[in-house]
CSV table of C-alpha atoms and ligand atoms in Angstrom, one decimal:
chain,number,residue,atom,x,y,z
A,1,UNK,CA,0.0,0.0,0.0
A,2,UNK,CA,3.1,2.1,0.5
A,3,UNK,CA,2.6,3.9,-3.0
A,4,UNK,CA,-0.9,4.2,-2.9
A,5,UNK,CA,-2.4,7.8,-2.1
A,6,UNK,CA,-4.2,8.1,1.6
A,7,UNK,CA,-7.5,8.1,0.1
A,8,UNK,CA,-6.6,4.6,-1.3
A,9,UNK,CA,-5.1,3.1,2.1
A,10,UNK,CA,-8.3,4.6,3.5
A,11,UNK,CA,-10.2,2.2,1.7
A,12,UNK,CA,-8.4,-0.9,1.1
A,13,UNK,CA,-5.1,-0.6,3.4
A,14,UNK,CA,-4.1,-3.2,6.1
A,15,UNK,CA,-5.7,-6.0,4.9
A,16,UNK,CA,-4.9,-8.1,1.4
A,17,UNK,CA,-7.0,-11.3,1.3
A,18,UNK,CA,-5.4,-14.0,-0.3
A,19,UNK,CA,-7.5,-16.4,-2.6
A,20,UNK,CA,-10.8,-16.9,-1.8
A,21,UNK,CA,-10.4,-15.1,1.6
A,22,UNK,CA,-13.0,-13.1,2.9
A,23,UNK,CA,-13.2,-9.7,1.3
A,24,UNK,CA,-14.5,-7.6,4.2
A,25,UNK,CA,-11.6,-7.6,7.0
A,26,UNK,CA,-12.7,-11.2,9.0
A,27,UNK,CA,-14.2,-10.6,12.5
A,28,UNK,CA,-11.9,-13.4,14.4
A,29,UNK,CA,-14.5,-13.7,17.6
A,30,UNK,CA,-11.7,-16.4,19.4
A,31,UNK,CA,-9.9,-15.4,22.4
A,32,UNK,CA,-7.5,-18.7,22.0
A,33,UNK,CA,-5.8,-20.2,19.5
A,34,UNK,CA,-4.8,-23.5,19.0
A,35,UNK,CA,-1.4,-25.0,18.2
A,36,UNK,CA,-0.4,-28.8,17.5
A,37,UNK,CA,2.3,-28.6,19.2
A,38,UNK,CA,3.9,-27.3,23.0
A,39,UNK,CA,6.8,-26.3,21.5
A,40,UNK,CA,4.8,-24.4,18.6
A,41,UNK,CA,3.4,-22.6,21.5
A,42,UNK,CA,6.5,-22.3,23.4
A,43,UNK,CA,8.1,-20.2,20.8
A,44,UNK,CA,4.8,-17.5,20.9
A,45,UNK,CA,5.8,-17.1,24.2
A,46,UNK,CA,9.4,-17.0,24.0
A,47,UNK,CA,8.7,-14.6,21.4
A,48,UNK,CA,10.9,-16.6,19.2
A,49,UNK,CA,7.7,-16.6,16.4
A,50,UNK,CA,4.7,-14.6,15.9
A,51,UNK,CA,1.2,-15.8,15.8
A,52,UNK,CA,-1.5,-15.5,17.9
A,53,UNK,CA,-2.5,-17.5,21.2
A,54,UNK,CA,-4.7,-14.9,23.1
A,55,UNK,CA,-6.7,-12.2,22.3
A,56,UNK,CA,-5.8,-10.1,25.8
A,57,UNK,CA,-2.1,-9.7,24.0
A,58,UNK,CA,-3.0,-9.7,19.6
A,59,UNK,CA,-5.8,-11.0,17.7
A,60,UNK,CA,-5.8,-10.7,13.8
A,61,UNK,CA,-9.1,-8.6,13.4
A,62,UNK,CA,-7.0,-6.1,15.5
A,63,UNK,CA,-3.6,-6.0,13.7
A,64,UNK,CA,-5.7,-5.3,10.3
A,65,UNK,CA,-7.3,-2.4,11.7
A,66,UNK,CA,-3.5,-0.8,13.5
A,67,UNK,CA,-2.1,-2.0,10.1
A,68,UNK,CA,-4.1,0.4,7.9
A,69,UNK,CA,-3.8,3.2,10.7
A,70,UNK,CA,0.0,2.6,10.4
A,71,UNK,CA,0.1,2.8,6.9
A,72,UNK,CA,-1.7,6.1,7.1
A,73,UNK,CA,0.6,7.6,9.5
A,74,UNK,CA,3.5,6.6,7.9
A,75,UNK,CA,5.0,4.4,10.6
A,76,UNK,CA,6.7,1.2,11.3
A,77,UNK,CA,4.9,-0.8,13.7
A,78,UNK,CA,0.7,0.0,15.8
A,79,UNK,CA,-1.6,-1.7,18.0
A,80,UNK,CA,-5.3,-0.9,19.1
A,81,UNK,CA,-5.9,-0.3,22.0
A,82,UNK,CA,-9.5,-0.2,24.0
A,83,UNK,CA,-9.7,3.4,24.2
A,84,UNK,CA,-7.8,6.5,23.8
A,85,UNK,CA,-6.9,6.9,27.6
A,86,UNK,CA,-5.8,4.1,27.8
A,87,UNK,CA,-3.0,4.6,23.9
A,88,UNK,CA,-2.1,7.8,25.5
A,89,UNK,CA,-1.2,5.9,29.0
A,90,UNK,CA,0.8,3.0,27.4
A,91,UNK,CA,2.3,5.4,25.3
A,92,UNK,CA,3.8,7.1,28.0
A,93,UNK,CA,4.1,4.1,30.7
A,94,UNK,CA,6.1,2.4,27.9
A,95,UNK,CA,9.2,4.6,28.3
A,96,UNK,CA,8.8,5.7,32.3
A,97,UNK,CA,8.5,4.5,35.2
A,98,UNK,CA,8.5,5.6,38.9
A,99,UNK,CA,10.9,8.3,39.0
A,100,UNK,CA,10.5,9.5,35.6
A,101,UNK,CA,9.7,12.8,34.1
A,102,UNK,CA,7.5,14.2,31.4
A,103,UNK,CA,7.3,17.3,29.3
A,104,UNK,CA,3.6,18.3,28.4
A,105,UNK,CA,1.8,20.8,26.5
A,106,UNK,CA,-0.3,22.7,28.8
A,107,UNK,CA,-3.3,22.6,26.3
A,108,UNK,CA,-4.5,19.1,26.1
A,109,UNK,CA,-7.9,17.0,26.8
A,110,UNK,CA,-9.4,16.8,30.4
A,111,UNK,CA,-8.7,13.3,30.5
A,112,UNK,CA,-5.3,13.5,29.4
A,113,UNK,CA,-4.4,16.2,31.6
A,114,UNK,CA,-5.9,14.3,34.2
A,115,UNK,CA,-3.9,10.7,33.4
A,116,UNK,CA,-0.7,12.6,33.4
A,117,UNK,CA,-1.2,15.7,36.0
A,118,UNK,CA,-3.1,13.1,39.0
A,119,UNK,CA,-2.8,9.5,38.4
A,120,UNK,CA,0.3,8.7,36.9
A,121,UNK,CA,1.5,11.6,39.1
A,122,UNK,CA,0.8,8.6,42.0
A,123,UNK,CA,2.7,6.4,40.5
A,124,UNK,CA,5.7,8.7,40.9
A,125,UNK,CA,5.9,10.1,37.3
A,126,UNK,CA,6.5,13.7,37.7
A,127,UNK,CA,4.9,16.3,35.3
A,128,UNK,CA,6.5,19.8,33.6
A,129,UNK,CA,3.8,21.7,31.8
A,130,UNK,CA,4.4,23.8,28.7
A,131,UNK,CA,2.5,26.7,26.9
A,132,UNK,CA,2.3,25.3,23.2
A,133,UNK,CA,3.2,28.5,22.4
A,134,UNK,CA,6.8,28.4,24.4
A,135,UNK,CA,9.8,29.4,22.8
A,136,UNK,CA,12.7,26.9,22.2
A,137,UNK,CA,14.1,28.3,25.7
A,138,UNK,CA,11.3,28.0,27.9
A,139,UNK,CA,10.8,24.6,26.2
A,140,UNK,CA,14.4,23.6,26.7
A,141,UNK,CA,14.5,24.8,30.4
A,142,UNK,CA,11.3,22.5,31.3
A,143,UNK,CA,13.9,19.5,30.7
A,144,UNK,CA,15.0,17.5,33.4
A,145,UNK,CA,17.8,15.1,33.7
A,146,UNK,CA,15.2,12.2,34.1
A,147,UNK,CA,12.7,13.6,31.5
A,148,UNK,CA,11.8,10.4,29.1
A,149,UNK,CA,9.2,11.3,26.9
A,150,UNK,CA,7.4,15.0,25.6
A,151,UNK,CA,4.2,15.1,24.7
A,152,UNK,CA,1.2,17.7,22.9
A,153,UNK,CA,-2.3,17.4,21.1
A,154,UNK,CA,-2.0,17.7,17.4
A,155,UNK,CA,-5.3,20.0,17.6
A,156,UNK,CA,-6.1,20.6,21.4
A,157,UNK,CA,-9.2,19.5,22.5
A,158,UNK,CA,-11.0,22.0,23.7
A,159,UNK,CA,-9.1,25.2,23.1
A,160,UNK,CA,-8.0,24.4,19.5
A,161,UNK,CA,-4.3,25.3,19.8
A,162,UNK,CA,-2.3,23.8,17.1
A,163,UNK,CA,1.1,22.3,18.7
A,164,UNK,CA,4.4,23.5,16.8
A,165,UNK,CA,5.6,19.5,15.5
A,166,UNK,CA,8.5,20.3,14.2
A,167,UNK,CA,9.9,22.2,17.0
A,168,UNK,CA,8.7,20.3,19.7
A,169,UNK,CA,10.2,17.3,18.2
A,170,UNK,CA,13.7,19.1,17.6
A,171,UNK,CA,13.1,19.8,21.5
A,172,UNK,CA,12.2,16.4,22.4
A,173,UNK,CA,15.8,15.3,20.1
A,174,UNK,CA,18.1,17.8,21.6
A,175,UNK,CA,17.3,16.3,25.1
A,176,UNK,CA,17.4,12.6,23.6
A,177,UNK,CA,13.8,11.5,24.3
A,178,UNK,CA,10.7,11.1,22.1
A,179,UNK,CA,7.8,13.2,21.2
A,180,UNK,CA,4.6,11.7,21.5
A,181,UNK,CA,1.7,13.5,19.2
A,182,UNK,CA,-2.1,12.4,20.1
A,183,UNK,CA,-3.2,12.8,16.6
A,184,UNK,CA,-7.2,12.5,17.0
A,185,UNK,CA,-8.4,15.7,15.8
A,186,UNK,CA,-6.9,16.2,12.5
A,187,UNK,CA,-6.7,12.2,11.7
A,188,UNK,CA,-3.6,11.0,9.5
A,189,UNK,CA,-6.1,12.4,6.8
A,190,UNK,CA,-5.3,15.9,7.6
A,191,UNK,CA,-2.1,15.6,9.4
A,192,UNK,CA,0.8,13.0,9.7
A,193,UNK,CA,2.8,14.0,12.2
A,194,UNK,CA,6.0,11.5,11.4
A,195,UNK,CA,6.4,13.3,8.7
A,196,UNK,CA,7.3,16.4,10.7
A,197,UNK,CA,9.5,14.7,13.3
A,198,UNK,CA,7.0,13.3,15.8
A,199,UNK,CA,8.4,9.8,17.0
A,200,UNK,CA,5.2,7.8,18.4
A,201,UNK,CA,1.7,8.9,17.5
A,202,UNK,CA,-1.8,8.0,19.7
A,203,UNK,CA,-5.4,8.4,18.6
A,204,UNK,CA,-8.6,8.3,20.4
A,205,UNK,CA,-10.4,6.2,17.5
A,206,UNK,CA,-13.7,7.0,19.2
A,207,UNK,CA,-14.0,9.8,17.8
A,208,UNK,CA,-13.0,10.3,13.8
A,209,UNK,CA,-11.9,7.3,13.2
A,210,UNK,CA,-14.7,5.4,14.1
A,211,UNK,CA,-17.2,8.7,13.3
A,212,UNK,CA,-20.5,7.1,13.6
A,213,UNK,CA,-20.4,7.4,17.2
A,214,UNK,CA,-20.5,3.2,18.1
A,215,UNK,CA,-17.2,2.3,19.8
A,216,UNK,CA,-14.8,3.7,22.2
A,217,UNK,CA,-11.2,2.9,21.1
A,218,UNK,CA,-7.6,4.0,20.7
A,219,UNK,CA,-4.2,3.3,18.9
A,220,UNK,CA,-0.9,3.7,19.3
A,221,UNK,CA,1.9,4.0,15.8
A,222,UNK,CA,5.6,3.9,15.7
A,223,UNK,CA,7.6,5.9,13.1
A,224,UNK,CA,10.4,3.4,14.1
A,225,UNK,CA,12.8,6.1,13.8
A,226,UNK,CA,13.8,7.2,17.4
A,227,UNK,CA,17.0,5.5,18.6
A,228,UNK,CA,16.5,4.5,22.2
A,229,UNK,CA,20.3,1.8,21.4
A,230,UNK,CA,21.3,5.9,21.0
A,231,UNK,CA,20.0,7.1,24.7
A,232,UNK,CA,19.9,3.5,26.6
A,233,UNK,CA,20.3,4.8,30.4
A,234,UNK,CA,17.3,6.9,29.9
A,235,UNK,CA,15.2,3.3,28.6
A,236,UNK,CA,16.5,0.8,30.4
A,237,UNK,CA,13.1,-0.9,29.6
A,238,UNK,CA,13.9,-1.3,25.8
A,239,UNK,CA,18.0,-1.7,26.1
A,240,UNK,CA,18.1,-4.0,28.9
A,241,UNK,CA,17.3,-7.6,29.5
A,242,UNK,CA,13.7,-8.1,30.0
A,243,UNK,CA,13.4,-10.7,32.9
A,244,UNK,CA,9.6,-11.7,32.0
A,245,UNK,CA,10.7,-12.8,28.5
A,246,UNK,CA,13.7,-14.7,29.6
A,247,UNK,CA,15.8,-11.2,29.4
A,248,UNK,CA,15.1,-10.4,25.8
A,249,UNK,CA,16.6,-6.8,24.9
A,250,UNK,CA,13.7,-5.4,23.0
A,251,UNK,CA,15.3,-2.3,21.2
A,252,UNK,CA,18.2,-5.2,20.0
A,253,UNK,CA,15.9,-8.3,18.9
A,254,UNK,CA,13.3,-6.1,17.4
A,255,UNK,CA,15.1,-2.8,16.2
A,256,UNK,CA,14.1,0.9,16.6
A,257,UNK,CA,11.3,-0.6,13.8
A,258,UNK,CA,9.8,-2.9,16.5
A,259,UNK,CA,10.6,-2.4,19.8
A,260,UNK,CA,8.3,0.1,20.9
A,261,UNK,CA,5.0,-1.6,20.2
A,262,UNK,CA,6.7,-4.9,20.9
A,263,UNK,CA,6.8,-4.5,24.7
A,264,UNK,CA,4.0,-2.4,25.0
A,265,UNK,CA,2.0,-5.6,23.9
A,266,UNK,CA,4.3,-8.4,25.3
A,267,UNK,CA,4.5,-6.0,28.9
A,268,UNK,CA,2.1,-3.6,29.0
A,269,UNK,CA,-0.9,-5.4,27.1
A,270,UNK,CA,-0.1,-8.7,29.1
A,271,UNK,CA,-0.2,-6.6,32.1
A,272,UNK,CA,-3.2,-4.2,31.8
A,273,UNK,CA,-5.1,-6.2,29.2
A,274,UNK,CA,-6.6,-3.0,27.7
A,275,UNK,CA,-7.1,-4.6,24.6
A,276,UNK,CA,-9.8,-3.7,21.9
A,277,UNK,CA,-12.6,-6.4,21.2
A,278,UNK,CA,-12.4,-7.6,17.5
A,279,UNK,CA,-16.0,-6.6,16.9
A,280,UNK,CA,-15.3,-2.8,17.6
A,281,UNK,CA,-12.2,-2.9,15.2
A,282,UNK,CA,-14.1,-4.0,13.0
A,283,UNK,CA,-16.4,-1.2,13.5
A,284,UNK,CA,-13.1,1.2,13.8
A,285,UNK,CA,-12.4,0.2,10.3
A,286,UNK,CA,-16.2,0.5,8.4
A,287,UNK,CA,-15.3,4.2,9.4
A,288,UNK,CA,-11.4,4.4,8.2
A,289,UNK,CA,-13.0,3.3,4.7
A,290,UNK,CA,-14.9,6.5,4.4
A,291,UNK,CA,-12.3,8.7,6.7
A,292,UNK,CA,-10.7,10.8,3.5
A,293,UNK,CA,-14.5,11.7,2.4
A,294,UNK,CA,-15.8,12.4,5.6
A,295,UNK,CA,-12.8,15.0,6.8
A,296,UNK,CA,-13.0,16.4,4.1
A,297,UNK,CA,-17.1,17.6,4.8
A,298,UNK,CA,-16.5,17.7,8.5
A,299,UNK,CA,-13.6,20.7,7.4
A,300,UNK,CA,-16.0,22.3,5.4
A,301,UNK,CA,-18.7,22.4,7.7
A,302,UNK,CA,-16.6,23.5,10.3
A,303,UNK,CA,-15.0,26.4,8.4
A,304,UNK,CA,-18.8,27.4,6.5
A,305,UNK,CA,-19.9,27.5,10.4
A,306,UNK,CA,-16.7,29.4,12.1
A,307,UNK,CA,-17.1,32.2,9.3
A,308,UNK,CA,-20.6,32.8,10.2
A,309,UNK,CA,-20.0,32.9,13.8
A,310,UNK,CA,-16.8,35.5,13.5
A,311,UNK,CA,-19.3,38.0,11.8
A,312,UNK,CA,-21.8,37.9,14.8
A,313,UNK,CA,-22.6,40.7,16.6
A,314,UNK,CA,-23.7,38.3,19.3
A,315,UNK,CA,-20.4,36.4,19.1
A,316,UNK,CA,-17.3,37.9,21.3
A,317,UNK,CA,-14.5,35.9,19.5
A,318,UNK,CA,-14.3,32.5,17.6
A,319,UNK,CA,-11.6,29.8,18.1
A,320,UNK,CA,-10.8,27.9,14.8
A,321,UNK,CA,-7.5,27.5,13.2
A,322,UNK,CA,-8.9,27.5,9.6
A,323,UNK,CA,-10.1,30.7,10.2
A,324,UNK,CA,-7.4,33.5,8.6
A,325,UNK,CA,-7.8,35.7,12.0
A,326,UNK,CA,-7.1,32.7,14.4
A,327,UNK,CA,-3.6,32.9,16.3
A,328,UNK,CA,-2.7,29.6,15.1
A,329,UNK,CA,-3.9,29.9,11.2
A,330,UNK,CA,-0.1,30.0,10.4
A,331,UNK,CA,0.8,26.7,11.9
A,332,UNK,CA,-2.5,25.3,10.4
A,333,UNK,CA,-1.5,26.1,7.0
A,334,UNK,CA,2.1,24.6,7.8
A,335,UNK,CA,0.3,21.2,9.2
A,336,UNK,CA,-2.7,20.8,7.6
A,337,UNK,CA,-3.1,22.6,4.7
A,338,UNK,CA,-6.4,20.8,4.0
A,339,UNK,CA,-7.9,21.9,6.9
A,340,UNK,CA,-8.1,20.8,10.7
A,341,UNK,CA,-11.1,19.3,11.6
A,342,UNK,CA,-15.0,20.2,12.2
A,343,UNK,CA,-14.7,21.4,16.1
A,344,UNK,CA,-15.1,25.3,16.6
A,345,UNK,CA,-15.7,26.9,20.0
A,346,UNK,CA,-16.7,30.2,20.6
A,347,UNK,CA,-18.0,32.7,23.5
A,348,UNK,CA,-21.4,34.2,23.3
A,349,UNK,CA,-22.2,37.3,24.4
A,350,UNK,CA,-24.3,37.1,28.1
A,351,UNK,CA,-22.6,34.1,30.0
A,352,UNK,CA,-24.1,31.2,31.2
A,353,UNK,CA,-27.7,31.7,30.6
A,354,UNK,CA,-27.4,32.8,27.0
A,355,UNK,CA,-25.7,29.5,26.3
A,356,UNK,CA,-28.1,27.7,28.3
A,357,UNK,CA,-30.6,29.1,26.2
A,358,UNK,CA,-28.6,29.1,22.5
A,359,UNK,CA,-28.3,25.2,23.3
A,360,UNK,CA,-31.8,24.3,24.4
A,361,UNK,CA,-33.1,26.1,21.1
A,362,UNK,CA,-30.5,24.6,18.5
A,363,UNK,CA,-32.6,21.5,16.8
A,364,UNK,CA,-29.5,19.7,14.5
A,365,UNK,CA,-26.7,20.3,16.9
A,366,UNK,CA,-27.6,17.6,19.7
A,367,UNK,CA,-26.0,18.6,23.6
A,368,UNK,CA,-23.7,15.9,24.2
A,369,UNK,CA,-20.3,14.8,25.7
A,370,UNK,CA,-18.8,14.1,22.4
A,371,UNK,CA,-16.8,15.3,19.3
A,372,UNK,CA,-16.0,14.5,15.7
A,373,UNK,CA,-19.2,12.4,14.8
A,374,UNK,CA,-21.3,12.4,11.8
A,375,UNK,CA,-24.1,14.4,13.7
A,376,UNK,CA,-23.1,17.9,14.9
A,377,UNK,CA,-23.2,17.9,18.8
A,378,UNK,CA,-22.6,20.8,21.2
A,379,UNK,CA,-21.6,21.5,24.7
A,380,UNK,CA,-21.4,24.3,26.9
A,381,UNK,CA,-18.2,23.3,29.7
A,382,UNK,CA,-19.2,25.7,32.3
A,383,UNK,CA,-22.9,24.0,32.5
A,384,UNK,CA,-21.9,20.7,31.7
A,385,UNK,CA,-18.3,19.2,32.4
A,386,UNK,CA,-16.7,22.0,34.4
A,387,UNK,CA,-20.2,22.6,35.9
A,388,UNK,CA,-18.9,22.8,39.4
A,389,UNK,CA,-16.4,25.3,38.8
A,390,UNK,CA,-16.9,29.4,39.7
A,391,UNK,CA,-17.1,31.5,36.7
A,392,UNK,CA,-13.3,32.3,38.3
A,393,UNK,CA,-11.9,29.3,38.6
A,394,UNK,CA,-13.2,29.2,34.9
A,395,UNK,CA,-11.7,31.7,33.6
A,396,UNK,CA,-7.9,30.6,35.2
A,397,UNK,CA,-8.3,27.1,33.4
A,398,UNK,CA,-9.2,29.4,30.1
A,399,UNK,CA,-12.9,28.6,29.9
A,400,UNK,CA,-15.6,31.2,30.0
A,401,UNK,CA,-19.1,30.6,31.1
A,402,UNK,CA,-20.4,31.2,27.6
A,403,UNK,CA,-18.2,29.3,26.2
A,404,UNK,CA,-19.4,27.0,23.3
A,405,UNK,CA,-17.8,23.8,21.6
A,406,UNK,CA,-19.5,22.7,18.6
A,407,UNK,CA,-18.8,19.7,16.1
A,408,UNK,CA,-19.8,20.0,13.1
A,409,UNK,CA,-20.9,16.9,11.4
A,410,UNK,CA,-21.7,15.5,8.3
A,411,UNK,CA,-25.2,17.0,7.7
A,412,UNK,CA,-25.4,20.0,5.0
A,413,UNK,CA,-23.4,23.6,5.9
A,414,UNK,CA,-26.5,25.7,5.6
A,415,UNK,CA,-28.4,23.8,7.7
A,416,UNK,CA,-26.2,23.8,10.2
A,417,UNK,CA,-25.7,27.5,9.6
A,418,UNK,CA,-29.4,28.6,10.2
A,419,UNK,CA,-29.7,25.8,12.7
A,420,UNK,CA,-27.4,28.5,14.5
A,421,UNK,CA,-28.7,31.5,13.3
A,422,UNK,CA,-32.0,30.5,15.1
A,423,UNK,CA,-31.1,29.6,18.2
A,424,UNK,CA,-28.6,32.5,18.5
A,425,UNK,CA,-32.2,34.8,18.0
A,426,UNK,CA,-33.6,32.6,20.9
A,427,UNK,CA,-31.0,33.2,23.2
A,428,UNK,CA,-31.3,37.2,23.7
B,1,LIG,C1,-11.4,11.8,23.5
B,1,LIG,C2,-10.0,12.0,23.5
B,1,LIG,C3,-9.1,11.2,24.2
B,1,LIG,C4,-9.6,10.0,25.1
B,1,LIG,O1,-10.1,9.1,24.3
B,1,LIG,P1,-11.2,8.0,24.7
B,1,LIG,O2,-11.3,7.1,23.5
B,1,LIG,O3,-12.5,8.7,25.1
B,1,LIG,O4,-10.6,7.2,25.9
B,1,LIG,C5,-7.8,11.4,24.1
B,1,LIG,N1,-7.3,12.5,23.4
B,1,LIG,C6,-8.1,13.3,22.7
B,1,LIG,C7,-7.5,14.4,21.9
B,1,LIG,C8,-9.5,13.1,22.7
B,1,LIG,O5,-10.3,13.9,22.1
């Protein structure tokens, strides 16, 4: 598939039947395997030869479904995982451990924020936020001598701030660890961060990927490019002898190609076992076959919608990177030249109840915790999410009281535009 344009690997990548295979990627509903042999078996575990022999560690369905997200990315080696909390944890818990450090964009999802500010904070994995905006000083002086991994949101969800790739990853390399980009928003579609120096990439397929709304999931891709043989006292989990697999050396047996999602399935999947069920990957790839048409409408929609907004009288300002006035337009055009996405947020004019109001009356746009589906959905944080938050404590995490999110989904532009225009009259 490696020639083949994204629109193409959309469709058909992954998964190559042989003859008289099933043309529709097979739904493998076995949690075992069987082998005719001990030894046959032995060798899966030794991790000698690859196969399958339980679903908690691979499963075939599965390694289709990563396979054509890999190919889209551009990288060497994926896995699914069962959601994006959990990619985004074994992304990170790959590479640290209890005394560890990690570099963060300030500007990420709750949950995210949450994972790496509170719980892995317990597990004595120690935090440094960054601005996305920092310059290459501040950035360099968040470093620590046990930092292992940097990470940032492709497109931030909620606030829409487009992270700086290239020079977070020239960051990440000067102080000899990774960058980690959660790619959701923009989908390899839009954006392949590989290509701009990004080492590992996450998703939270639950939300484009899938884009119908049906299955929580996430995934994990490897541009096999970052050489941890290079820095090996900072990973001693990938450049020394793993005692659990009879002390394989992971970045040695499998390369800078493998290693990585190697032993976050052999250790971290065995361990955890948050794996993805084969039925949902199969779900997660009905919606990668349509992915390339569907941004491409969820961009325009989002763009036809931001536009409208910015003109407003009712409107105070308008986050959306497409937008020529947005502080990030600039890195937009750099990233994603085809557009971002179909999220837009934007503060209404008269707080809290206004939005309470604009939301009840909007009939397309359905209130919702959710993004990037093929129905537009709305949400208002300071009534819904960060209800229990003071309209100050709002305003210091960057949310407003009238703050809006809106996805824009599949459905037609000018609908979604009067839809708007409506409930905007309704809410004076
Ligand atoms: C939703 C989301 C996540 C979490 O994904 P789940 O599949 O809900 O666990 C992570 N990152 C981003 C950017 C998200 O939007």
């Amino acid at each position: 598939m490696k020639d083949f344009t994204i629109d193409t690997k959309c469709v058909q990548g992954g998964y190559t039947p042989g003859n008289g295979e099933p043309r529709q990627v097979p739904i493998i509903q076995s949690t075992t395997f069987k082998y005719n042999t001990s030894e046959d078996m032995g060798k899966l575990f030794d991790l000698e030869a690859t196969g399958y022999f339980y679903t908690r560690l691979q499963n075939p369905t599965n390694d289709y479904v990563a396979n054509k997200i890999r190919e889209l990315e551009g990288g060497s080696a994926a896995m699914l995982t069962s959601s994006g909390q959990a990619a985004n944890f074994f992304a990170l818990f790959n590479i640290c451990e209890c005394g560890s450090h990690i570099v963060a964009s300030s500007q990420i999802y709750g949950g995210t924020f949450n994972l790496i500010a509170v719980t892995m904070k317990k597990m004595g994995i120690d935090v440094t936020f960054v601005a996305p905006d920092a310059t290459d000083s501040e950035l360099d002086a968040a470093f620590k001598e046990n930092t292992r991994a940097v990470f940032g949101e492709t497109i931030a969800n909620p606030s829409l701030a487009v992270l700086d790739i290239e020079r977070f990853a020239n960051a990440a390399h000067r102080h000899g660890v990774p960058l980690i980009v959660d790619n959701t928003f923009p989908t390899p579609v839009n954006c392949r961060p590989i290509e701009f120096g990004a080492d590992i990439v996450t998703h939270s397929t639950t939300k484009y990927i899938d884009g119908h709304g049906t299955s929580v999931g996430g995934a994990i891709v490897d541009s096999g490019k970052f050489d941890w043989m290079a820095n090996k006292e900072k990973f001693p989990g990938l450049c020394l002898p793993d005692d659990s697999y009879h002390g394989i050396v992971y970045a040695e047996k499998f390369g800078k190609e493998g290693a990585f999602i190697t032993k976050c399935t052999a250790q971290l999947m065995r361990d955890f076992g948050s794996i993805q069920s084969p039925q949902h990957a199969f779900y997660i790839n009905l919606g990668l076959e349509s992915l390339h048409l569907r941004m491409a409408r969820h961009v325009e929609n989002g763009l036809a919608v931001a536009k409208f907004l910015e003109s407003h009288p009712q409107v105070n300002f308008v986050n959306y990177p497409g937008l020529e006035n947005d502080k990030y337009h600039n890195l937009a055009k750099k990233y994603f030249p085809n557009g971002g996405c179909g999220v837009v947020s934007f503060e209404l004019k008269g707080g809290r109840e206004a939005a309470s109001k604009f939301m009840k009356a909007l009939k397309i746009f359905a209130i919702e915790t959710h993004v990037a589906d093929a129905r537009s959905c709305c949400l208002n944080p300071a009534t819904a999410t960060h209800r229990q938050m003071t309209d100050e404590q709002l305003e210091a995490c960057g949310i407003s009281a009238g703050l809006i999110r809106l996805s824009c989904g599949l459905e037609n532009k000018e609908d979604l535009i009067n839809d708007i225009k409506n409930a905007l009259e309704a809410s004076k």
